Every structure is written in structure tokens, then in C-alpha cells.
């Protein structure tokens, strides 16, 4: 099963444009030379690449060390200087916010692509689950504490989109008769979070082979016909809180 790489983008060939990621593009000044009045300039490609490299590097550092990971380490992993990091993300809270948003949006896109591109709904479920593990979704949960603004409108919208995409994916598997009917989206997300989270202090890449092995064992248990009766009732996303995931 081919899974998307989490490798950061290639190094830019020109200096990046300064941009505050917390400000929507529509609210930024038109600093692009030659842009017409009233138009919104696109961010420079090298600035976009740098921003994505920072987010990917921060995600890996947060997985390994928690959200208190040194920002110097984030900059080192991204292959940039500290000044570049702070131009994009002026403080730790802003960086954490955008790492969570970045990962959530990528996992949502993976769910949608899996269902659209795979030959059957169970194959789509497997592809999505392994891809979500590669995006380190299980490592987000410890970050969503200590004053983190879980109800920020951007994050609420991203979580809603993710929930809808995964619900659609799971429903397709159940309606096709390939996935057992006695599970809910909450069951899938709890297992994904728990099985893909590395042990504290260990590099995420060191545990990948175990995470994907154990996730596949779990996925095989979702196939029909069910070989056992599950205790309790199916878990929905409404049953979960961010702390329990």
C-alpha cells in the first residue's frame, strides 16, 4: 500500500517573503510588485514552501518532544534560521495552532482522496488509516491542552470537515458490506490515535513499522463477517473528547 510521504518540501532557491500566518491572505497588504489595485497577491512560492517545511518539522518535533519542543530544534529540522521561523510564526502558540490545522486538513484530504481513488471501500479505509498515521494525527492529542484554544473558528471548521469525511468513508464501507456494522467513527479514531502514537521520548520514524503493523491488525478486525461480539455500543465522535483521544 503506497502511503504519502511526510518528507518536507525541497529547499527554496530564493529568500522567502515575510508573512504572518495568523492573518488571512485577504487581510495582508499588497506588497507584490506590479499588482493591480484591489487584487489579492498570491504568496510567493518559496514562502509557501518554507511555511510547509516549518509546519512539517514542527509536527515531527512535537511528536518526539511534545509541544514544548525547542523552537531552535524546529528551525534546525526545517533547514532554516530562527528569524525565518519567527517571521512565519511569531510565537509558540501560533505555531502549535497552525500545526494542528495543517495536520487536520491533510488528514481530511486523505480521507476524501482514499474514497475517490481506491477500488473498494475497505481498501479506502485502509489507505486512509495508514495515511493518517503518517500524518502523526495521534500525536496531536497531547498538544490540545494547557490553554490551547480548541474552539477557535478555524479549528472547529477543520474538525467538522474531518468528521464528515471520515463518517462518509466508514459509512461507505458498512453500506457495501465490507466493514462490520457495530463500530462507529469514534472507535476508528480512538484506535488510530492510540496505535499511531509513539512512546514518549522516541522518534516517530522509529516506531512507524510497529504502528502500521498494529493498525493493519486492527483494520483486519473491522472486516465482515464479524468474528466476535463487541461489548458496549459503537463510539461516535460526539462520545469523545479531545482529552480522551
PDB file of C-alpha atoms in Angstrom:
ATOM      1  CA  UNK A   1       0.000   0.000   0.000  1.00  0.00           C
ATOM      2  CA  UNK A   2       1.525   3.260  -1.081  1.00  0.00           C
ATOM      3  CA  UNK A   3       1.328   5.932   1.589  1.00  0.00           C
ATOM      4  CA  UNK A   4       2.026   9.634   1.123  1.00  0.00           C
ATOM      5  CA  UNK A   5       5.433  10.772   2.234  1.00  0.00           C
ATOM      6  CA  UNK A   6       5.766  13.223   5.095  1.00  0.00           C
ATOM      7  CA  UNK A   7       9.114  14.495   3.828  1.00  0.00           C
ATOM      8  CA  UNK A   8       9.391  18.265   3.845  1.00  0.00           C
ATOM      9  CA  UNK A   9       9.440  20.204   0.590  1.00  0.00           C
ATOM     10  CA  UNK A  10      12.706  20.821  -1.213  1.00  0.00           C
ATOM     11  CA  UNK A  11      14.864  23.773  -0.331  1.00  0.00           C
ATOM     12  CA  UNK A  12      13.836  27.119  -1.833  1.00  0.00           C
ATOM     13  CA  UNK A  13      16.022  28.916  -4.307  1.00  0.00           C
ATOM     14  CA  UNK A  14      15.169  32.460  -3.247  1.00  0.00           C
ATOM     15  CA  UNK A  15      14.551  34.242   0.048  1.00  0.00           C
ATOM     16  CA  UNK A  16      11.035  33.845   1.365  1.00  0.00           C
ATOM     17  CA  UNK A  17       8.552  36.681   1.704  1.00  0.00           C
ATOM     18  CA  UNK A  18       7.675  37.664   5.240  1.00  0.00           C
ATOM     19  CA  UNK A  19       4.111  36.670   6.125  1.00  0.00           C
ATOM     20  CA  UNK A  20       2.114  36.360   9.298  1.00  0.00           C
ATOM     21  CA  UNK A  21       0.226  33.027   9.012  1.00  0.00           C
ATOM     22  CA  UNK A  22      -2.281  34.158  11.597  1.00  0.00           C
ATOM     23  CA  UNK A  23      -3.569  36.876   9.233  1.00  0.00           C
ATOM     24  CA  UNK A  24      -5.807  35.749   6.341  1.00  0.00           C
ATOM     25  CA  UNK A  25      -4.480  36.423   2.864  1.00  0.00           C
ATOM     26  CA  UNK A  26      -7.301  38.889   2.282  1.00  0.00           C
ATOM     27  CA  UNK A  27      -6.079  40.983   5.204  1.00  0.00           C
ATOM     28  CA  UNK A  28      -2.467  41.303   4.129  1.00  0.00           C
ATOM     29  CA  UNK A  29      -1.046  44.320   2.407  1.00  0.00           C
ATOM     30  CA  UNK A  30      -0.482  44.102  -1.315  1.00  0.00           C
ATOM     31  CA  UNK A  31       3.287  44.006  -1.333  1.00  0.00           C
ATOM     32  CA  UNK A  32       3.724  42.272  -4.674  1.00  0.00           C
ATOM     33  CA  UNK A  33       5.404  44.487  -7.227  1.00  0.00           C
ATOM     34  CA  UNK A  34       3.155  45.270 -10.165  1.00  0.00           C
ATOM     35  CA  UNK A  35      -0.053  44.010  -8.548  1.00  0.00           C
ATOM     36  CA  UNK A  36      -3.188  45.852  -9.549  1.00  0.00           C
ATOM     37  CA  UNK A  37      -5.215  47.820  -7.015  1.00  0.00           C
ATOM     38  CA  UNK A  38      -7.963  45.756  -5.431  1.00  0.00           C
ATOM     39  CA  UNK A  39      -6.362  42.368  -6.162  1.00  0.00           C
ATOM     40  CA  UNK A  40      -5.025  39.999  -3.508  1.00  0.00           C
ATOM     41  CA  UNK A  41      -1.437  38.915  -4.281  1.00  0.00           C
ATOM     42  CA  UNK A  42      -0.575  35.270  -4.063  1.00  0.00           C
ATOM     43  CA  UNK A  43       2.119  34.356  -1.541  1.00  0.00           C
ATOM     44  CA  UNK A  44       5.458  33.660  -3.170  1.00  0.00           C
ATOM     45  CA  UNK A  45       6.111  30.001  -3.896  1.00  0.00           C
ATOM     46  CA  UNK A  46       9.300  29.954  -1.834  1.00  0.00           C
ATOM     47  CA  UNK A  47       7.450  31.457   1.150  1.00  0.00           C
ATOM     48  CA  UNK A  48       4.776  28.756   0.866  1.00  0.00           C
ATOM     49  CA  UNK A  49       7.452  26.059   0.721  1.00  0.00           C
ATOM     50  CA  UNK A  50       9.210  27.452   3.782  1.00  0.00           C
ATOM     51  CA  UNK A  51       5.940  27.622   5.706  1.00  0.00           C
ATOM     52  CA  UNK A  52       5.116  23.994   4.911  1.00  0.00           C
ATOM     53  CA  UNK A  53       8.641  22.891   5.808  1.00  0.00           C
ATOM     54  CA  UNK A  54       8.317  24.610   9.181  1.00  0.00           C
ATOM     55  CA  UNK A  55       4.937  23.024   9.875  1.00  0.00           C
ATOM     56  CA  UNK A  56       6.168  19.550   8.915  1.00  0.00           C
ATOM     57  CA  UNK A  57       9.327  19.950  11.008  1.00  0.00           C
ATOM     58  CA  UNK A  58       7.363  21.291  13.972  1.00  0.00           C
ATOM     59  CA  UNK A  59       4.946  18.395  13.782  1.00  0.00           C
ATOM     60  CA  UNK A  60       7.800  15.884  13.950  1.00  0.00           C
ATOM     61  CA  UNK A  61       9.484  17.741  16.819  1.00  0.00           C
ATOM     62  CA  UNK A  62       6.203  17.950  18.743  1.00  0.00           C
ATOM     63  CA  UNK A  63       5.651  14.224  18.239  1.00  0.00           C
ATOM     64  CA  UNK A  64       9.064  13.467  19.706  1.00  0.00           C
ATOM     65  CA  UNK A  65       9.311  16.066  22.462  1.00  0.00           C
ATOM     66  CA  UNK A  66       5.775  17.392  22.990  1.00  0.00           C
ATOM     67  CA  UNK A  67       4.517  20.892  22.308  1.00  0.00           C
ATOM     68  CA  UNK A  68       7.327  22.311  24.479  1.00  0.00           C
ATOM     69  CA  UNK A  69       9.930  21.197  21.916  1.00  0.00           C
ATOM     70  CA  UNK A  70      12.657  23.842  21.469  1.00  0.00           C
ATOM     71  CA  UNK A  71      11.870  26.142  18.568  1.00  0.00           C
ATOM     72  CA  UNK A  72      15.572  26.112  17.710  1.00  0.00           C
ATOM     73  CA  UNK A  73      15.133  22.392  17.025  1.00  0.00           C
ATOM     74  CA  UNK A  74      12.138  23.094  14.790  1.00  0.00           C
ATOM     75  CA  UNK A  75      14.170  25.594  12.771  1.00  0.00           C
ATOM     76  CA  UNK A  76      17.086  23.154  12.512  1.00  0.00           C
ATOM     77  CA  UNK A  77      14.839  20.358  11.232  1.00  0.00           C
ATOM     78  CA  UNK A  78      13.249  22.708   8.712  1.00  0.00           C
ATOM     79  CA  UNK A  79      16.671  23.802   7.467  1.00  0.00           C
ATOM     80  CA  UNK A  80      16.022  27.471   8.130  1.00  0.00           C
ATOM     81  CA  UNK A  81      17.194  30.161  10.516  1.00  0.00           C
ATOM     82  CA  UNK A  82      15.330  31.227  13.629  1.00  0.00           C
ATOM     83  CA  UNK A  83      14.490  34.577  12.064  1.00  0.00           C
ATOM     84  CA  UNK A  84      12.646  32.839   9.237  1.00  0.00           C
ATOM     85  CA  UNK A  85      10.700  30.736  11.717  1.00  0.00           C
ATOM     86  CA  UNK A  86       9.571  33.782  13.677  1.00  0.00           C
ATOM     87  CA  UNK A  87       8.618  35.696  10.542  1.00  0.00           C
ATOM     88  CA  UNK A  88       6.126  32.965   9.724  1.00  0.00           C
ATOM     89  CA  UNK A  89       5.079  32.073  13.287  1.00  0.00           C
ATOM     90  CA  UNK A  90       5.742  34.839  15.824  1.00  0.00           C
ATOM     91  CA  UNK A  91       5.234  32.674  18.927  1.00  0.00           C
ATOM     92  CA  UNK A  92       4.817  29.084  20.073  1.00  0.00           C
ATOM     93  CA  UNK A  93       1.018  29.270  20.428  1.00  0.00           C
ATOM     94  CA  UNK A  94       0.653  30.408  16.833  1.00  0.00           C
ATOM     95  CA  UNK A  95       2.912  27.601  15.633  1.00  0.00           C
ATOM     96  CA  UNK A  96       1.021  24.930  17.595  1.00  0.00           C
ATOM     97  CA  UNK A  97      -2.297  26.250  16.270  1.00  0.00           C
ATOM     98  CA  UNK A  98      -1.135  26.009  12.682  1.00  0.00           C
ATOM     99  CA  UNK A  99       0.465  22.577  13.124  1.00  0.00           C
ATOM    100  CA  UNK A 100      -2.867  21.224  14.367  1.00  0.00           C
ATOM    101  CA  UNK A 101      -4.712  22.911  11.500  1.00  0.00           C
ATOM    102  CA  UNK A 102      -2.142  21.733   8.935  1.00  0.00           C
ATOM    103  CA  UNK A 103      -2.375  18.117  10.081  1.00  0.00           C
ATOM    104  CA  UNK A 104      -6.156  18.073  10.383  1.00  0.00           C
ATOM    105  CA  UNK A 105      -6.618  19.453   6.873  1.00  0.00           C
ATOM    106  CA  UNK A 106      -4.160  16.954   5.388  1.00  0.00           C
ATOM    107  CA  UNK A 107      -5.913  14.023   7.087  1.00  0.00           C
ATOM    108  CA  UNK A 108      -9.271  15.251   5.770  1.00  0.00           C
ATOM    109  CA  UNK A 109      -7.885  15.452   2.240  1.00  0.00           C
ATOM    110  CA  UNK A 110      -6.536  11.922   2.634  1.00  0.00           C
ATOM    111  CA  UNK A 111      -9.969  10.574   3.629  1.00  0.00           C
ATOM    112  CA  UNK A 112     -11.586  12.194   0.610  1.00  0.00           C
ATOM    113  CA  UNK A 113      -8.889  11.031  -1.816  1.00  0.00           C
ATOM    114  CA  UNK A 114      -8.931   7.484  -0.452  1.00  0.00           C
ATOM    115  CA  UNK A 115     -12.651   7.072  -1.037  1.00  0.00           C
ATOM    116  CA  UNK A 116     -12.455   8.619  -4.505  1.00  0.00           C
ATOM    117  CA  UNK A 117      -9.452   6.654  -5.755  1.00  0.00           C
ATOM    118  CA  UNK A 118      -9.464   3.178  -4.190  1.00  0.00           C
ATOM    119  CA  UNK A 119     -11.239   0.189  -5.827  1.00  0.00           C
ATOM    120  CA  UNK A 120     -13.444  -0.592  -2.841  1.00  0.00           C
ATOM    121  CA  UNK A 121     -14.489   0.967   0.447  1.00  0.00           C
ATOM    122  CA  UNK A 122     -12.378  -1.312   2.631  1.00  0.00           C
ATOM    123  CA  UNK A 123      -9.247  -0.531   0.627  1.00  0.00           C
ATOM    124  CA  UNK A 124     -10.123   3.149   1.027  1.00  0.00           C
ATOM    125  CA  UNK A 125     -10.459   2.726   4.800  1.00  0.00           C
ATOM    126  CA  UNK A 126      -7.069   1.020   4.997  1.00  0.00           C
ATOM    127  CA  UNK A 127      -5.380   3.675   2.875  1.00  0.00           C
ATOM    128  CA  UNK A 128      -6.862   6.469   4.955  1.00  0.00           C
ATOM    129  CA  UNK A 129      -5.917   4.894   8.295  1.00  0.00           C
ATOM    130  CA  UNK A 130      -2.286   4.355   7.350  1.00  0.00           C
ATOM    131  CA  UNK A 131      -2.030   7.811   5.772  1.00  0.00           C
ATOM    132  CA  UNK A 132      -3.497   9.438   8.889  1.00  0.00           C
ATOM    133  CA  UNK A 133      -0.874   7.648  10.982  1.00  0.00           C
ATOM    134  CA  UNK A 134       1.843   9.015   8.692  1.00  0.00           C
ATOM    135  CA  UNK A 135       0.441  12.493   9.272  1.00  0.00           C
ATOM    136  CA  UNK A 136       1.030  11.955  13.040  1.00  0.00           C
ATOM    137  CA  UNK A 137      -2.605  12.569  13.928  1.00  0.00           C
ATOM    138  CA  UNK A 138      -2.190  10.555  17.112  1.00  0.00           C
ATOM    139  CA  UNK A 139       0.417  12.996  18.358  1.00  0.00           C
ATOM    140  CA  UNK A 140      -1.952  15.952  18.210  1.00  0.00           C
ATOM    141  CA  UNK A 141      -3.926  14.913  21.266  1.00  0.00           C
ATOM    142  CA  UNK A 142      -1.295  15.726  23.922  1.00  0.00           C
ATOM    143  CA  UNK A 143      -0.867  19.144  22.278  1.00  0.00           C
ATOM    144  CA  UNK A 144      -4.530  20.074  22.731  1.00  0.00           C
ATOM    145  CA  UNK A 145      -4.158  21.054  26.365  1.00  0.00           C
ATOM    146  CA  UNK A 146      -2.567  23.687  28.573  1.00  0.00           C
ATOM    147  CA  UNK A 147      -4.699  26.568  27.364  1.00  0.00           C
ATOM    148  CA  UNK A 148      -4.855  25.528  23.711  1.00  0.00           C
ATOM    149  CA  UNK A 149      -7.828  27.259  22.043  1.00  0.00           C
ATOM    150  CA  UNK A 150      -9.774  24.210  20.882  1.00  0.00           C
ATOM    151  CA  UNK A 151     -12.779  26.350  19.949  1.00  0.00           C
ATOM    152  CA  UNK A 152     -11.007  28.640  17.523  1.00  0.00           C
ATOM    153  CA  UNK A 153     -13.280  29.019  14.449  1.00  0.00           C
ATOM    154  CA  UNK A 154     -10.586  27.727  12.073  1.00  0.00           C
ATOM    155  CA  UNK A 155     -10.082  24.601  14.138  1.00  0.00           C
ATOM    156  CA  UNK A 156     -13.799  23.987  14.623  1.00  0.00           C
ATOM    157  CA  UNK A 157     -14.306  24.168  10.860  1.00  0.00           C
ATOM    158  CA  UNK A 158     -11.369  21.834  10.217  1.00  0.00           C
ATOM    159  CA  UNK A 159     -12.595  19.294  12.788  1.00  0.00           C
ATOM    160  CA  UNK A 160     -16.101  19.368  11.307  1.00  0.00           C
ATOM    161  CA  UNK A 161     -14.727  18.737   7.828  1.00  0.00           C
ATOM    162  CA  UNK A 162     -12.612  15.858   9.123  1.00  0.00           C
ATOM    163  CA  UNK A 163     -15.561  14.294  10.950  1.00  0.00           C
ATOM    164  CA  UNK A 164     -17.749  14.460   7.853  1.00  0.00           C
ATOM    165  CA  UNK A 165     -15.064  12.962   5.619  1.00  0.00           C
ATOM    166  CA  UNK A 166     -14.359  10.028   7.955  1.00  0.00           C
ATOM    167  CA  UNK A 167     -18.051   9.388   8.579  1.00  0.00           C
ATOM    168  CA  UNK A 168     -18.618   9.219   4.829  1.00  0.00           C
ATOM    169  CA  UNK A 169     -15.671   6.856   4.422  1.00  0.00           C
ATOM    170  CA  UNK A 170     -16.812   4.484   7.166  1.00  0.00           C
ATOM    171  CA  UNK A 171     -20.448   4.567   6.021  1.00  0.00           C
ATOM    172  CA  UNK A 172     -19.347   3.563   2.517  1.00  0.00           C
ATOM    173  CA  UNK A 173     -17.583   0.517   3.937  1.00  0.00           C
ATOM    174  CA  UNK A 174     -20.569  -0.508   6.010  1.00  0.00           C
ATOM    175  CA  UNK A 175     -23.105   0.040   3.228  1.00  0.00           C
ATOM    176  CA  UNK A 176     -21.014  -2.104   0.879  1.00  0.00           C
ATOM    177  CA  UNK A 177     -20.969  -4.924   3.421  1.00  0.00           C
ATOM    178  CA  UNK A 178     -17.177  -4.885   3.715  1.00  0.00           C
ATOM    179  CA  UNK A 179     -16.928  -3.313   7.181  1.00  0.00           C
ATOM    180  CA  UNK A 180     -18.690  -4.605  10.277  1.00  0.00           C
ATOM    181  CA  UNK A 181     -21.738  -2.599  11.250  1.00  0.00           C
ATOM    182  CA  UNK A 182     -21.216  -2.499  15.010  1.00  0.00           C
ATOM    183  CA  UNK A 183     -18.483   0.164  15.037  1.00  0.00           C
ATOM    184  CA  UNK A 184     -18.575   3.939  14.805  1.00  0.00           C
ATOM    185  CA  UNK A 185     -16.226   6.666  13.716  1.00  0.00           C
ATOM    186  CA  UNK A 186     -15.191   7.153  17.333  1.00  0.00           C
ATOM    187  CA  UNK A 187     -13.948   3.550  17.505  1.00  0.00           C
ATOM    188  CA  UNK A 188     -11.802   4.117  14.440  1.00  0.00           C
ATOM    189  CA  UNK A 189     -10.350   7.418  15.630  1.00  0.00           C
ATOM    190  CA  UNK A 190      -9.559   6.175  19.148  1.00  0.00           C
ATOM    191  CA  UNK A 191      -7.713   3.152  17.775  1.00  0.00           C
ATOM    192  CA  UNK A 192      -5.881   5.265  15.213  1.00  0.00           C
ATOM    193  CA  UNK A 193      -4.811   7.752  17.851  1.00  0.00           C
ATOM    194  CA  UNK A 194      -3.646   5.157  20.340  1.00  0.00           C
ATOM    195  CA  UNK A 195      -1.904   2.814  17.916  1.00  0.00           C
ATOM    196  CA  UNK A 196      -0.055   5.520  15.981  1.00  0.00           C
ATOM    197  CA  UNK A 197       1.265   7.496  18.951  1.00  0.00           C
ATOM    198  CA  UNK A 198       4.949   6.805  19.664  1.00  0.00           C
ATOM    199  CA  UNK A 199       6.215   6.214  23.159  1.00  0.00           C
ATOM    200  CA  UNK A 200       7.391   9.414  24.902  1.00  0.00           C
ATOM    201  CA  UNK A 201      10.945  10.354  24.022  1.00  0.00           C
ATOM    202  CA  UNK A 202      11.131   8.155  20.927  1.00  0.00           C
ATOM    203  CA  UNK A 203      11.486   9.440  17.388  1.00  0.00           C
ATOM    204  CA  UNK A 204       8.291   8.997  15.396  1.00  0.00           C
ATOM    205  CA  UNK A 205      10.070   7.330  12.482  1.00  0.00           C
ATOM    206  CA  UNK A 206      11.496   4.679  14.806  1.00  0.00           C
ATOM    207  CA  UNK A 207       8.014   3.395  15.606  1.00  0.00           C
ATOM    208  CA  UNK A 208       6.439   3.606  12.148  1.00  0.00           C
ATOM    209  CA  UNK A 209       6.858  -0.070  11.367  1.00  0.00           C
ATOM    210  CA  UNK A 210       5.132  -1.054  14.593  1.00  0.00           C
ATOM    211  CA  UNK A 211       2.329   1.463  14.177  1.00  0.00           C
ATOM    212  CA  UNK A 212       1.437   0.307  10.677  1.00  0.00           C
ATOM    213  CA  UNK A 213       1.684  -3.354  11.656  1.00  0.00           C
ATOM    214  CA  UNK A 214      -0.680  -2.895  14.586  1.00  0.00           C
ATOM    215  CA  UNK A 215      -3.038  -0.682  12.610  1.00  0.00           C
ATOM    216  CA  UNK A 216      -3.370  -3.386   9.967  1.00  0.00           C
ATOM    217  CA  UNK A 217      -4.204  -5.945  12.651  1.00  0.00           C
ATOM    218  CA  UNK A 218      -6.916  -3.578  13.874  1.00  0.00           C
ATOM    219  CA  UNK A 219      -8.232  -2.993  10.346  1.00  0.00           C
ATOM    220  CA  UNK A 220      -8.465  -6.724   9.708  1.00  0.00           C
ATOM    221  CA  UNK A 221     -10.707  -6.876  12.772  1.00  0.00           C
ATOM    222  CA  UNK A 222     -13.117  -4.475  11.061  1.00  0.00           C
ATOM    223  CA  UNK A 223     -13.784  -6.807   8.137  1.00  0.00           C
ATOM    224  CA  UNK A 224     -17.009  -8.691   7.744  1.00  0.00           C
ATOM    225  CA  UNK A 225     -18.110 -11.175   8.798  1.00  0.00           C
ATOM    226  CA  UNK A 226     -17.505 -10.133  12.390  1.00  0.00           C
ATOM    227  CA  UNK A 227     -15.860 -12.909  14.387  1.00  0.00           C
ATOM    228  CA  UNK A 228     -16.929 -11.661  17.804  1.00  0.00           C
ATOM    229  CA  UNK A 229     -19.499  -9.541  19.556  1.00  0.00           C
ATOM    230  CA  UNK A 230     -18.158  -6.233  20.796  1.00  0.00           C
ATOM    231  CA  UNK A 231     -19.008  -5.127  24.328  1.00  0.00           C
ATOM    232  CA  UNK A 232     -20.817  -1.835  24.731  1.00  0.00           C
ATOM    233  CA  UNK A 233     -22.056   0.311  21.874  1.00  0.00           C
ATOM    234  CA  UNK A 234     -20.376   1.887  18.862  1.00  0.00           C
ATOM    235  CA  UNK A 235     -18.481   5.079  19.685  1.00  0.00           C
ATOM    236  CA  UNK A 236     -19.343   8.246  17.825  1.00  0.00           C
ATOM    237  CA  UNK A 237     -17.259  11.378  17.598  1.00  0.00           C
ATOM    238  CA  UNK A 238     -19.742  13.026  19.932  1.00  0.00           C
ATOM    239  CA  UNK A 239     -18.857  10.413  22.557  1.00  0.00           C
ATOM    240  CA  UNK A 240     -15.262  11.507  22.525  1.00  0.00           C
ATOM    241  CA  UNK A 241     -13.490  14.482  23.948  1.00  0.00           C
ATOM    242  CA  UNK A 242     -10.131  15.679  22.739  1.00  0.00           C
ATOM    243  CA  UNK A 243      -8.563  14.630  26.022  1.00  0.00           C
ATOM    244  CA  UNK A 244      -9.727  11.027  25.749  1.00  0.00           C
ATOM    245  CA  UNK A 245      -8.250  10.693  22.267  1.00  0.00           C
TER     246      UNK A 245
END
